[in-house]
Coordinates of C-alpha atoms and ligand atoms in Angstrom, one line a residue:
X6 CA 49.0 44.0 57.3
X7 CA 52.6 43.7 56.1
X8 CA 53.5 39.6 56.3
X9 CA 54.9 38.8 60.1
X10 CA 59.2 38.0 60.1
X11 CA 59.9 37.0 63.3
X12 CA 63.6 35.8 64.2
X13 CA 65.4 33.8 66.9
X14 CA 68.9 35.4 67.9
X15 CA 70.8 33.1 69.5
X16 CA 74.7 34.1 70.7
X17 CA 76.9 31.1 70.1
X18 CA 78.9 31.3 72.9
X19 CA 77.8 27.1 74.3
X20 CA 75.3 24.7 73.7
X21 CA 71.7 25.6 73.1
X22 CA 70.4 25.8 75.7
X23 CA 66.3 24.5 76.9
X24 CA 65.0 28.5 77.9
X25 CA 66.6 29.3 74.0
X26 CA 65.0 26.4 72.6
X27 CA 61.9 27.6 73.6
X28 CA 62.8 30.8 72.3
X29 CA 62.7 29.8 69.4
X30 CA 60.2 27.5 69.4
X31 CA 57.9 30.8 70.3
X32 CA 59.1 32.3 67.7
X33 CA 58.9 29.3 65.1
X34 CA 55.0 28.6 65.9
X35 CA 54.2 32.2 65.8
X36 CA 55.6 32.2 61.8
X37 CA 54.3 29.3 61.3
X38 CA 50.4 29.8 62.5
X39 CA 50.8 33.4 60.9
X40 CA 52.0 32.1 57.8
X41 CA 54.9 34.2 57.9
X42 CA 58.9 33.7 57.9
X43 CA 61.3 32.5 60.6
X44 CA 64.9 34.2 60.4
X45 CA 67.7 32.5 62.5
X46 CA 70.4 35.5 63.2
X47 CA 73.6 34.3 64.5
X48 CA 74.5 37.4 67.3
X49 CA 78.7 36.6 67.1
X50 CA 79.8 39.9 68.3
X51 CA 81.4 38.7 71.0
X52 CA 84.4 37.5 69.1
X53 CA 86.2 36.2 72.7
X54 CA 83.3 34.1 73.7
X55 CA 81.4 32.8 70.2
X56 CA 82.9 29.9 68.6
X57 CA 82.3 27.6 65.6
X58 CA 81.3 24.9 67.5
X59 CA 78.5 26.7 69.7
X60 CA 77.1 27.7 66.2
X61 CA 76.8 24.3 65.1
X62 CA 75.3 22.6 68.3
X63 CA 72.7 25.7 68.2
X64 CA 71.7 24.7 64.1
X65 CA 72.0 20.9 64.8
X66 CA 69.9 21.2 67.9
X67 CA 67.3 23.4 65.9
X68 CA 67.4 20.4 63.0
X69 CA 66.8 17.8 65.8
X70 CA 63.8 19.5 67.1
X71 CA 62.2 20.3 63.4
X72 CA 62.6 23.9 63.8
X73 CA 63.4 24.9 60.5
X74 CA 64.1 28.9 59.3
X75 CA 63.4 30.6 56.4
X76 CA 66.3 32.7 56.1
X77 CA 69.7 32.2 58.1
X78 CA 72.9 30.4 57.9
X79 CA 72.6 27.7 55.0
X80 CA 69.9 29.9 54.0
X81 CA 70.6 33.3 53.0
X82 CA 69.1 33.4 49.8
X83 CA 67.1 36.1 50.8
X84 CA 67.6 40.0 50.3
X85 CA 68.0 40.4 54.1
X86 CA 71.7 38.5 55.0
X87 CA 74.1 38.1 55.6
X88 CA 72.5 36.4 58.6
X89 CA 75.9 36.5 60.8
X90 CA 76.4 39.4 62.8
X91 CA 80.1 39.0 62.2
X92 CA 79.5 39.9 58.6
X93 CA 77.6 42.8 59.0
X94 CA 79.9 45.1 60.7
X95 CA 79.5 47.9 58.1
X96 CA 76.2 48.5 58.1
X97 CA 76.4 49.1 62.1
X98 CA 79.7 51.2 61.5
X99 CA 77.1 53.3 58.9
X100 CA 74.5 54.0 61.8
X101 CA 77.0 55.0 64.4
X102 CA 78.3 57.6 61.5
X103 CA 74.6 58.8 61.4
X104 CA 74.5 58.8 65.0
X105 CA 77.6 60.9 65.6
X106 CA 77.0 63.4 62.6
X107 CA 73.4 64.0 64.2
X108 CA 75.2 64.3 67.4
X109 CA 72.9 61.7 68.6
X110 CA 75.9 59.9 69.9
X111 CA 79.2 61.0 70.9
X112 CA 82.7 59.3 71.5
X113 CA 84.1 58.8 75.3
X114 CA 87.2 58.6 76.2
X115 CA 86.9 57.3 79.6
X116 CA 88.7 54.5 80.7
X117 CA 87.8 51.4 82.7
X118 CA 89.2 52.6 85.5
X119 CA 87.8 56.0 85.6
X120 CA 85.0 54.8 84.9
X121 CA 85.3 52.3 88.0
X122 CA 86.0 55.3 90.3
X123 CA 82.9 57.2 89.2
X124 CA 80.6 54.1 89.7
X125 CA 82.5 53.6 93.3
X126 CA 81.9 57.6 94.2
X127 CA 78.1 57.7 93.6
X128 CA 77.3 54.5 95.5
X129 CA 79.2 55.8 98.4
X130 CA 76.8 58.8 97.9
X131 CA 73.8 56.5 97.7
X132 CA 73.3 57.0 94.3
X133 CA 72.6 55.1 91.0
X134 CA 75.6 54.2 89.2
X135 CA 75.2 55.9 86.0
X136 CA 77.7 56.9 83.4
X137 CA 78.4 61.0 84.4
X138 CA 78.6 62.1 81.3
X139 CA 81.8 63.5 80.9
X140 CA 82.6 63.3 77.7
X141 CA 79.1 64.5 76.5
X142 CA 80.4 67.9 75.3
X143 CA 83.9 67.2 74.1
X144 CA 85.4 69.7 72.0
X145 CA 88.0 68.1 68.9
X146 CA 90.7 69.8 70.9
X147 CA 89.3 67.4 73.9
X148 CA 89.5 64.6 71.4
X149 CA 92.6 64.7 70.0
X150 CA 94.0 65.2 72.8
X151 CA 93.0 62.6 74.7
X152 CA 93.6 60.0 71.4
X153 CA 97.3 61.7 71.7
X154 CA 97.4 60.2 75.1
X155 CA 96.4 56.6 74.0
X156 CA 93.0 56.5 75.2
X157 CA 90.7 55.0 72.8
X158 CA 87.1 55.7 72.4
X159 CA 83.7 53.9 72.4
X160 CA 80.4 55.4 71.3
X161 CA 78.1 56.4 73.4
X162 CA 74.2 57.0 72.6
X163 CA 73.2 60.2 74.1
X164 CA 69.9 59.2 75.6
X165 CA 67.6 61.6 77.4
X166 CA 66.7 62.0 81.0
X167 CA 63.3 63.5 80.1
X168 CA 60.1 61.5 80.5
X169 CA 59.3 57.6 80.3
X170 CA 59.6 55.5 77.4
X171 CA 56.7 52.7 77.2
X172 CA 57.2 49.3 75.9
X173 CA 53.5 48.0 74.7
X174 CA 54.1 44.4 75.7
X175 CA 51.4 42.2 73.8
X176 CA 51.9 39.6 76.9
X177 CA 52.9 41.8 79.9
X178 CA 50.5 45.1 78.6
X179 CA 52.6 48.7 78.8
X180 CA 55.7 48.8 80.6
X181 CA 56.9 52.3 81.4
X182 CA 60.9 53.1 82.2
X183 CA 61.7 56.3 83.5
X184 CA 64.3 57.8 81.1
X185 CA 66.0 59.1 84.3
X186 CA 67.4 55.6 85.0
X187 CA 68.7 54.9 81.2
X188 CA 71.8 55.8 80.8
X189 CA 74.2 56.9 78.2
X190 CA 74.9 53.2 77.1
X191 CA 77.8 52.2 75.1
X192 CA 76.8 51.3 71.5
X193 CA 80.7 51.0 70.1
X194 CA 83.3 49.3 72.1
X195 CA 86.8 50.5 72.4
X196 CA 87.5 47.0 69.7
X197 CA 85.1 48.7 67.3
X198 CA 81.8 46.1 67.6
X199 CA 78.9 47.0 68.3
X200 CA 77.2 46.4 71.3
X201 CA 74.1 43.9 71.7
X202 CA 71.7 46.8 72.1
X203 CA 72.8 48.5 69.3
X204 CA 73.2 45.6 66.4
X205 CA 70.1 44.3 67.3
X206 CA 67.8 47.2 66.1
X207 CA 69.7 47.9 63.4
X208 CA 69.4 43.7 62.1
X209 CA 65.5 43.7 63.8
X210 CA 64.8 47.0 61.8
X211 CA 66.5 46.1 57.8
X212 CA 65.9 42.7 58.2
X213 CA 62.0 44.1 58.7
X214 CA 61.3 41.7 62.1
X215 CA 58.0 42.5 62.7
X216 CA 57.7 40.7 66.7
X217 CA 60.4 41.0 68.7
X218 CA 59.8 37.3 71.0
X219 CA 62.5 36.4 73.1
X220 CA 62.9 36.3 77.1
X221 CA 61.7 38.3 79.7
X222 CA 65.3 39.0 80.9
X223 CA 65.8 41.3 78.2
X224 CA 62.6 43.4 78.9
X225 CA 64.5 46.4 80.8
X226 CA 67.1 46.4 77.5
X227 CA 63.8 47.2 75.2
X228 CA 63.5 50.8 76.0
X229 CA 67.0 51.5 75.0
X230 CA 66.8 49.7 72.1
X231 CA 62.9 51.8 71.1
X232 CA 65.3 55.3 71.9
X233 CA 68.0 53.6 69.3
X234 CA 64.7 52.9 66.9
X235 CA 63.5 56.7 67.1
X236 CA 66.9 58.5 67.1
X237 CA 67.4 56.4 63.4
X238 CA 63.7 57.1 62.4
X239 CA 63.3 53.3 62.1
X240 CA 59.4 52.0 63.2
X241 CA 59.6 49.6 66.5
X242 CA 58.4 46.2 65.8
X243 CA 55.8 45.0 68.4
X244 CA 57.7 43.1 71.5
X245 CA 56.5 40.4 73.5
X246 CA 58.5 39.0 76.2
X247 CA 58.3 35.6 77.6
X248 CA 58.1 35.0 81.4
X249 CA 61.4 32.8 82.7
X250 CA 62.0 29.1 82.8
X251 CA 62.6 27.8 86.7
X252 CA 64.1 25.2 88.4
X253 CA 61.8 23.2 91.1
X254 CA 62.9 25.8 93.6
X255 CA 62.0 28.8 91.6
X256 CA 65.2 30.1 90.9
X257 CA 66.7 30.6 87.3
X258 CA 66.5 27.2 85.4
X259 CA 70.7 26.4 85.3
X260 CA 72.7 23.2 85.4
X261 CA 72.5 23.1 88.9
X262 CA 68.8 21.4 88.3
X263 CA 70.3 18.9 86.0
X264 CA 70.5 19.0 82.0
X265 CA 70.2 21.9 80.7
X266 CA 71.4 21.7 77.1
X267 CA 69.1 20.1 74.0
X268 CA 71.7 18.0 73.0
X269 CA 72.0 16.5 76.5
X270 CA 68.5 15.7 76.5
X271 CA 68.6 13.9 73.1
X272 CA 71.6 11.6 74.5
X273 CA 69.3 10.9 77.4
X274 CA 66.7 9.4 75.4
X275 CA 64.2 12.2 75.1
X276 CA 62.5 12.4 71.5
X277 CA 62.3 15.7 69.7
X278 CA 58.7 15.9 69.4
X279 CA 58.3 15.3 73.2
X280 CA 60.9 18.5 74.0
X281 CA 58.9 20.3 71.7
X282 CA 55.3 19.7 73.2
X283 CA 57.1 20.3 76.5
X284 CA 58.6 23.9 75.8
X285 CA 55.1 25.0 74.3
X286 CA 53.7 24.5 77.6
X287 CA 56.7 26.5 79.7
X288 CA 54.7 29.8 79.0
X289 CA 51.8 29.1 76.7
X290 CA 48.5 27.1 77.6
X291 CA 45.9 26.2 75.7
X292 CA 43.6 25.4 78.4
X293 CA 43.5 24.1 81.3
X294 CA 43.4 20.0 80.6
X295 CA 45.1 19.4 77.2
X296 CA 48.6 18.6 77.8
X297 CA 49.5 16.6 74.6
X298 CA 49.7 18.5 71.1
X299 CA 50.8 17.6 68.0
X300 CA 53.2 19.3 65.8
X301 CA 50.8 20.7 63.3
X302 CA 48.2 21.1 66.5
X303 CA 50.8 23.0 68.2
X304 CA 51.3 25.7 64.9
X305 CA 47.3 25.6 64.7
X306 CA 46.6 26.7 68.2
X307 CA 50.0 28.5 69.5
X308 CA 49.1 32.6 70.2
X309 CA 50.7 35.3 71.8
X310 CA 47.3 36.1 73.8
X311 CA 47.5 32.9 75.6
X312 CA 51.2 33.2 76.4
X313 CA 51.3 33.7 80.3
X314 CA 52.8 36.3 82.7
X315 CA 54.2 34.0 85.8
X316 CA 57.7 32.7 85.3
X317 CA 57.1 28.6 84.2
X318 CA 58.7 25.5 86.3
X319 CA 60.5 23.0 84.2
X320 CA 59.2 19.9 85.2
X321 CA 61.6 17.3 84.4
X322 CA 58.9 14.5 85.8
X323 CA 56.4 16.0 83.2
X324 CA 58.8 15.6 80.8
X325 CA 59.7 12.5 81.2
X326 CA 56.2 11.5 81.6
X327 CA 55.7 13.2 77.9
X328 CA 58.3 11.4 76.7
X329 CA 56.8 8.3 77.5
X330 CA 53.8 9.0 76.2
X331 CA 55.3 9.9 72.8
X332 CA 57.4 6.6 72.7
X333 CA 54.6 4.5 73.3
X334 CA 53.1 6.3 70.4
X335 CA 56.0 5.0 67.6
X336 CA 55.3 2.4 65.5
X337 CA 57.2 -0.7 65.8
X338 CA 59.4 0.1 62.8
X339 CA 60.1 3.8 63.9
X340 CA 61.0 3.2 67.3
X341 CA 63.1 0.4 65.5
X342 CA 64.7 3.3 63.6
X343 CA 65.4 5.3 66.3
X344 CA 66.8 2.5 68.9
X345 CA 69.5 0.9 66.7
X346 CA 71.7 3.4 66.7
X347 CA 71.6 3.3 70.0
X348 CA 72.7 -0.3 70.2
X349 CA 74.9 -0.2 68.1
X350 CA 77.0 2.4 70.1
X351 CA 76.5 0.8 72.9
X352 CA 78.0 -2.1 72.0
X353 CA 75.3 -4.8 71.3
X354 CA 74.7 -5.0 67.7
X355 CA 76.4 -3.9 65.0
X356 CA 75.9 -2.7 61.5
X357 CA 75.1 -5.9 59.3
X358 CA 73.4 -7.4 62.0
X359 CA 70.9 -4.8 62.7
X360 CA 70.1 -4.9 59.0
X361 CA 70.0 -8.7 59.0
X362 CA 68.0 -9.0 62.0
X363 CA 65.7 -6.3 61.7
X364 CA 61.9 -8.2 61.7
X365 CA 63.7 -9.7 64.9
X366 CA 64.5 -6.4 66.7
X367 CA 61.4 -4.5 65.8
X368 CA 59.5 -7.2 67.3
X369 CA 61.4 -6.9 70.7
X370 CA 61.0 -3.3 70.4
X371 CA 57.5 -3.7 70.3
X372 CA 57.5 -6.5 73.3
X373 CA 59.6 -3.5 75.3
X374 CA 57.6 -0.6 73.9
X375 CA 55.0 -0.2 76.9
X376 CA 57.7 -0.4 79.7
X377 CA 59.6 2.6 77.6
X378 CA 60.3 6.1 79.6
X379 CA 63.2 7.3 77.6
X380 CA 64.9 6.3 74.4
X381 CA 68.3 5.3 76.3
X382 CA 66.0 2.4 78.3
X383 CA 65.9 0.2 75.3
X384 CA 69.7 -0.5 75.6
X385 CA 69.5 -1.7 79.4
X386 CA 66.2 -3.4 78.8
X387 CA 66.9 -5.4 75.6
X388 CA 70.5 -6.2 76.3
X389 CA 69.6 -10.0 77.3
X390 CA 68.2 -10.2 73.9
X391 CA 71.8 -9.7 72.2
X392 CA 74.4 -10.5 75.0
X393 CA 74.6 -12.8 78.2
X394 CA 76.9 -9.9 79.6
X395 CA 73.9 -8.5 81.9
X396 CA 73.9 -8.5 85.4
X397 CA 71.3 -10.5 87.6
X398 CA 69.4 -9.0 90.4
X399 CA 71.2 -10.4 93.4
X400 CA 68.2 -10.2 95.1
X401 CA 66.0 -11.7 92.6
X402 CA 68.5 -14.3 92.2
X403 CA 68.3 -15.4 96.1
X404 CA 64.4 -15.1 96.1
X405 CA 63.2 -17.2 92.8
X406 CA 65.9 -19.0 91.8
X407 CA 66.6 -20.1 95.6
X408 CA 62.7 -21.7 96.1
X409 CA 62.5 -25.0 96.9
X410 CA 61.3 -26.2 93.7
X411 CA 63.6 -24.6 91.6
X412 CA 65.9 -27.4 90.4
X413 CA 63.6 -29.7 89.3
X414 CA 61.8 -26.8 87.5
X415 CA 65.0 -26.1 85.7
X416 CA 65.6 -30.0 84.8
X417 CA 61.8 -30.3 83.9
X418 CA 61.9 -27.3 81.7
X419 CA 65.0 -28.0 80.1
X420 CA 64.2 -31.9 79.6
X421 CA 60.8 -30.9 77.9
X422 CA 62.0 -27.7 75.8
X423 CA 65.2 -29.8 74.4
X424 CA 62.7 -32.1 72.5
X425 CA 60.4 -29.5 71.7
X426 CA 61.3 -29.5 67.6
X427 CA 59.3 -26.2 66.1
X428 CA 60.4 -23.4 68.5
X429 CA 57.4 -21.1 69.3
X430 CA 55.4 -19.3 71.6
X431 CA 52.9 -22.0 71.4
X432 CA 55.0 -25.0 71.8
X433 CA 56.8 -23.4 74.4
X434 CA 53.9 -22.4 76.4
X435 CA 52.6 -26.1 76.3
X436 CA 56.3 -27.3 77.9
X437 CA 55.5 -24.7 80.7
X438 CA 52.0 -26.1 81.2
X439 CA 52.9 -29.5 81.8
X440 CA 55.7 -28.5 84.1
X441 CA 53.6 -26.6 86.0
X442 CA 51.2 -29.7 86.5
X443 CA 53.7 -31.6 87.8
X444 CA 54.9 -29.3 90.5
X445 CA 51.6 -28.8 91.0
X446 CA 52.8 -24.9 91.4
X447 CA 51.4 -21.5 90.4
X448 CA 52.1 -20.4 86.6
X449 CA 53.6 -17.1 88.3
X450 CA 55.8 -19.2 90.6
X451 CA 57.1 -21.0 87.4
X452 CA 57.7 -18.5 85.1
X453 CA 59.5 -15.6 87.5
X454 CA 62.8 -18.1 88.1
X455 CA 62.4 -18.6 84.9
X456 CA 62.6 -14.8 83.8
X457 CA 64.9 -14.0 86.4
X458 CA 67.1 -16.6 85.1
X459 CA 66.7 -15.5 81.1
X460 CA 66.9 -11.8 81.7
X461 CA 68.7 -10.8 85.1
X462 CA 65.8 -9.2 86.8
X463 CA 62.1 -9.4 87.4
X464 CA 60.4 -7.3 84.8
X465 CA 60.2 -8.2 81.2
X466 CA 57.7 -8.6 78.3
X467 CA 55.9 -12.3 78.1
X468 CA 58.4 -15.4 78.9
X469 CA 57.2 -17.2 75.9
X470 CA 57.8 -14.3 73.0
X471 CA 61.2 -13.8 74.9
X472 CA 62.1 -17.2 74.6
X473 CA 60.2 -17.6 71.0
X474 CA 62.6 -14.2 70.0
X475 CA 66.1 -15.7 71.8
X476 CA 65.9 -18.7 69.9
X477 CA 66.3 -22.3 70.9
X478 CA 70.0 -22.6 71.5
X479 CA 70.1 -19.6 73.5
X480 CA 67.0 -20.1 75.9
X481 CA 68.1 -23.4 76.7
X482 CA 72.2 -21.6 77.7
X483 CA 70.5 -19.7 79.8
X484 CA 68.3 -22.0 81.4
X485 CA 71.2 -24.4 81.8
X486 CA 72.5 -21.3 84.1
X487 CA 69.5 -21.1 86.1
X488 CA 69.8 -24.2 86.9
X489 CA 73.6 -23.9 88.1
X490 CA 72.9 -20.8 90.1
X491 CA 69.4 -22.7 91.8
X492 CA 71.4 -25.7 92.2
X493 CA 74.0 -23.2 93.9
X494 CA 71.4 -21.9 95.9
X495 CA 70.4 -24.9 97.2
X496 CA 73.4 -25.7 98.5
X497 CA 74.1 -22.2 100.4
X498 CA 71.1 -23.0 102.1
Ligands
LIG529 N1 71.7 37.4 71.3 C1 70.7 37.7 72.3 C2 70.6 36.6 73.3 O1 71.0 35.5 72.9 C3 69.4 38.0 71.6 C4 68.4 38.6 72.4 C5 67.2 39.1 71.6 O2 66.4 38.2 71.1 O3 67.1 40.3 71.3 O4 70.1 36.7 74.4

């Protein structure tokens, strides 16, 4: 067995998107449990619609989710590049030559709005648009004269009507195409690049891709593309399309069901490794319980044979769910790492303190870490920790901090925690108990003013590590403020 090359071919013409992501990922486990390479081939024929900038957001998202390649841009050591299609024009130009000296492809002359009027004439007859083949037979009189008139030419692949051509799917079995239906596609355009059908056996074939994976939209392009592999005596790879990603109502996944770009979900908070268990499961199953794999699980267990058939719903609650779980996973110092960038552009840290503070935030990362869904939530719910710009809970203000008791909780608390001298959980939690005594209240009655006077709302990790982790000075500021807004509340009543 010849060593498997697989390649993801992406056309940087936006962001990449999640459906090419998984692309890729397909591809990437399949090398990687085969043992074999990963090519990245950048498809920038399109010179109107591919930009620089689409290229880079495709690689940088591919970095961000730890797919790497084995050959491709910034990588092109290899005897296969260049790894741009943009660079390889002359090597396509050399099989249309072949092509049209075997009379295996032809030039037409037709123009677009010819062309228009023939597609217009055989619907109103019923039939299947189909290029009619005029230009099939030219003579070189017939060409010159029509280049004499302006007109220029694009290449057509003479194709044959005969028969069925059969695409041996390794996920959805043999696919047959009647020939009839194929017609004579365009494999030059009139601006001299190829088309997609065309380049892409000619870089599949000499850059020896030995599985074609990619998505199930391109199935009825594969036939074409096996006549374009016979007429150039080139062996077909093996093919294996993946069933589509949909949105919650079954139709195409687009951005009408919400993100739909990696880099949009990395600004939302979502960690790489969670995207990447996620987009193994849109197509491929293990079985039917395990939901959570590893990385290096993922590359151990990932086949073709248990890719599925039915088109796969993108969950965004399953992600999300996933993404918690993977969160919760982090160690204090790595979910550190991850989250200070994050507060630092939004505002709440900066640079020398995050490095000076750091024992201090990785321990309210891990007070936080249980309540975590996405990465973005550590901003909202640590931002009492390094600001008193936070909002309180209107409601939450009017239900605890308006109870009867509430003043003299606030002037109890602050009375006892003023003298307390070696600031600690401990200490603090004794100040608590003794104020609870004399109120004779419920601890939960005395610590939720309390919390929703220290951090806005309702929800937060223990009151004593929070107040331990803001310090004396500040606990006491802000429990000087709960007492103005009780004593407020007291009066409104
Ligand atoms: N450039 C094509 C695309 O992005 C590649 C399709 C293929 O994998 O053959 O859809």
């Amino acid at each position: 067995m010849s060593e498997v090359r697989v390649r993801f071919a992406p056309s940087p013409t936006g962001a990449l998107h999640v459906g090419s992501a998984r692309t890729a990922l397909f591809n990437w486990l399949f090398a990687r449990n085969q043992g074999g390479k990963f090519v990245l081939r950048i498809e920038d024929t399109d010179l109107a619609r591919s930009t620089q900038e689409s290229v880079e957001g495709i690689l940088e998202g591919m970095r961000w989710l730890g797919l790497d390649w084995d050959e491709g841009p910034g990588a092109d050591a290899g005897e296969y590049g260049p790894y741009f299609q943009s660079q390889r024009l002359e090597l396509y130009q050399k099989y249309i030559d072949l092509l049209l000296e075997q009379d295996k492809a032809y030039l037409c002359y037709c123009t677009a709005d010819e062309l228009d009027a023939m597609r217009k004439e055989q619907m109103a007859k019923g039939e299947a648009p189909k290029y009619n083949r005029k230009c099939a037979c030219l003579s070189a009189d017939d060409r010159e004269k029509f280049a004499a008139e302006g007109r220029t030419a694009v290449v057509r692949f003479r194709s044959t009507d005969e028969g069925r051509t059969k695409v041996a799917d390794l996920i959805r079995g043999d696919v047959y195409f009647d020939n009839e239906v194929l017609d004579d596609f365009v494999i030059r355009k009139s601006d001299g690049m190829p088309t997609y059908n065309f380049a892409v056996v000619i870089d599949d074939a000499l850059m020896r891709i030995t599985h074609v994976i990619r998505g199930e939209d391109h199935l009825s392009n594969t036939p074409r593309q096996i006549q374009v592999y016979e007429a150039l005596g080139f062996a077909a790879p093996e093919f294996a399309h993946i069933p589509m990603i949909l949105g919650p109502d079954k139709t195409k996944l687009s951005k009408r069901h919400g993100a739909t770009s990696v880099t949009q979900y990395r600004e939302d908070g979502f960690l790489p490794e969670a995207i990447m268990n996620y987009l193994a499961l849109l197509g491929w199953s293990y079985n039917a319980t395990q939901n959570i794999f590893s990385r290096d699980e993922l590359v151990e267990k990932f086949s073709l044979a248990k890719c599925t058939k039915n088109p796969a719903v993108f969950d965004i609650k399953k992600l999300e769910w996933m993404n918690g779980v993977y969160l919760r996973e982090l160690s204090a110092a790595e979910l550190t790492q991850r989250a200070v960038p994050l507060l630092i552009a939004a505002g709440l840290i900066d640079k020398a303190e995050a490095e000076a503070q750091e024992e201090r935030i990785k321990t309210i990362m891990a007070a936080l870490q249980t309540r975590l869904h996405s990465l973005v939530d550590v901003v909202d719910s640590s931002r009492y920790f390094f600001t008193d710009d936070f909002t309180y809970d209107e409601k939450a203000v009017k239900k605890f901090l308006g109870r009867p008791y509430a003043v003299k909780l606030f002037g109890l608390l602050l009375t006892g925690l003023e003298a307390v001298e070696s600031w600690s959980q401990e200490s603090i939690e004794a100040v608590f108990k003794s104020v609870q005594q004399e109120l004779d209240e419920k601890l939960g009655n005395v610590i939720q003013p309390v919390r929703v006077a220290v951090t806005g709302g309702t929800v937060s990790p223990g009151m004593y590590e929070v107040l331990e982790l803001l310090d004396k000075e500040l606990s006491l500021k802000r429990l000087r403020k709960g007492l103005e807004m009780a004593q407020q509340q007291a009066k409104q009543e």
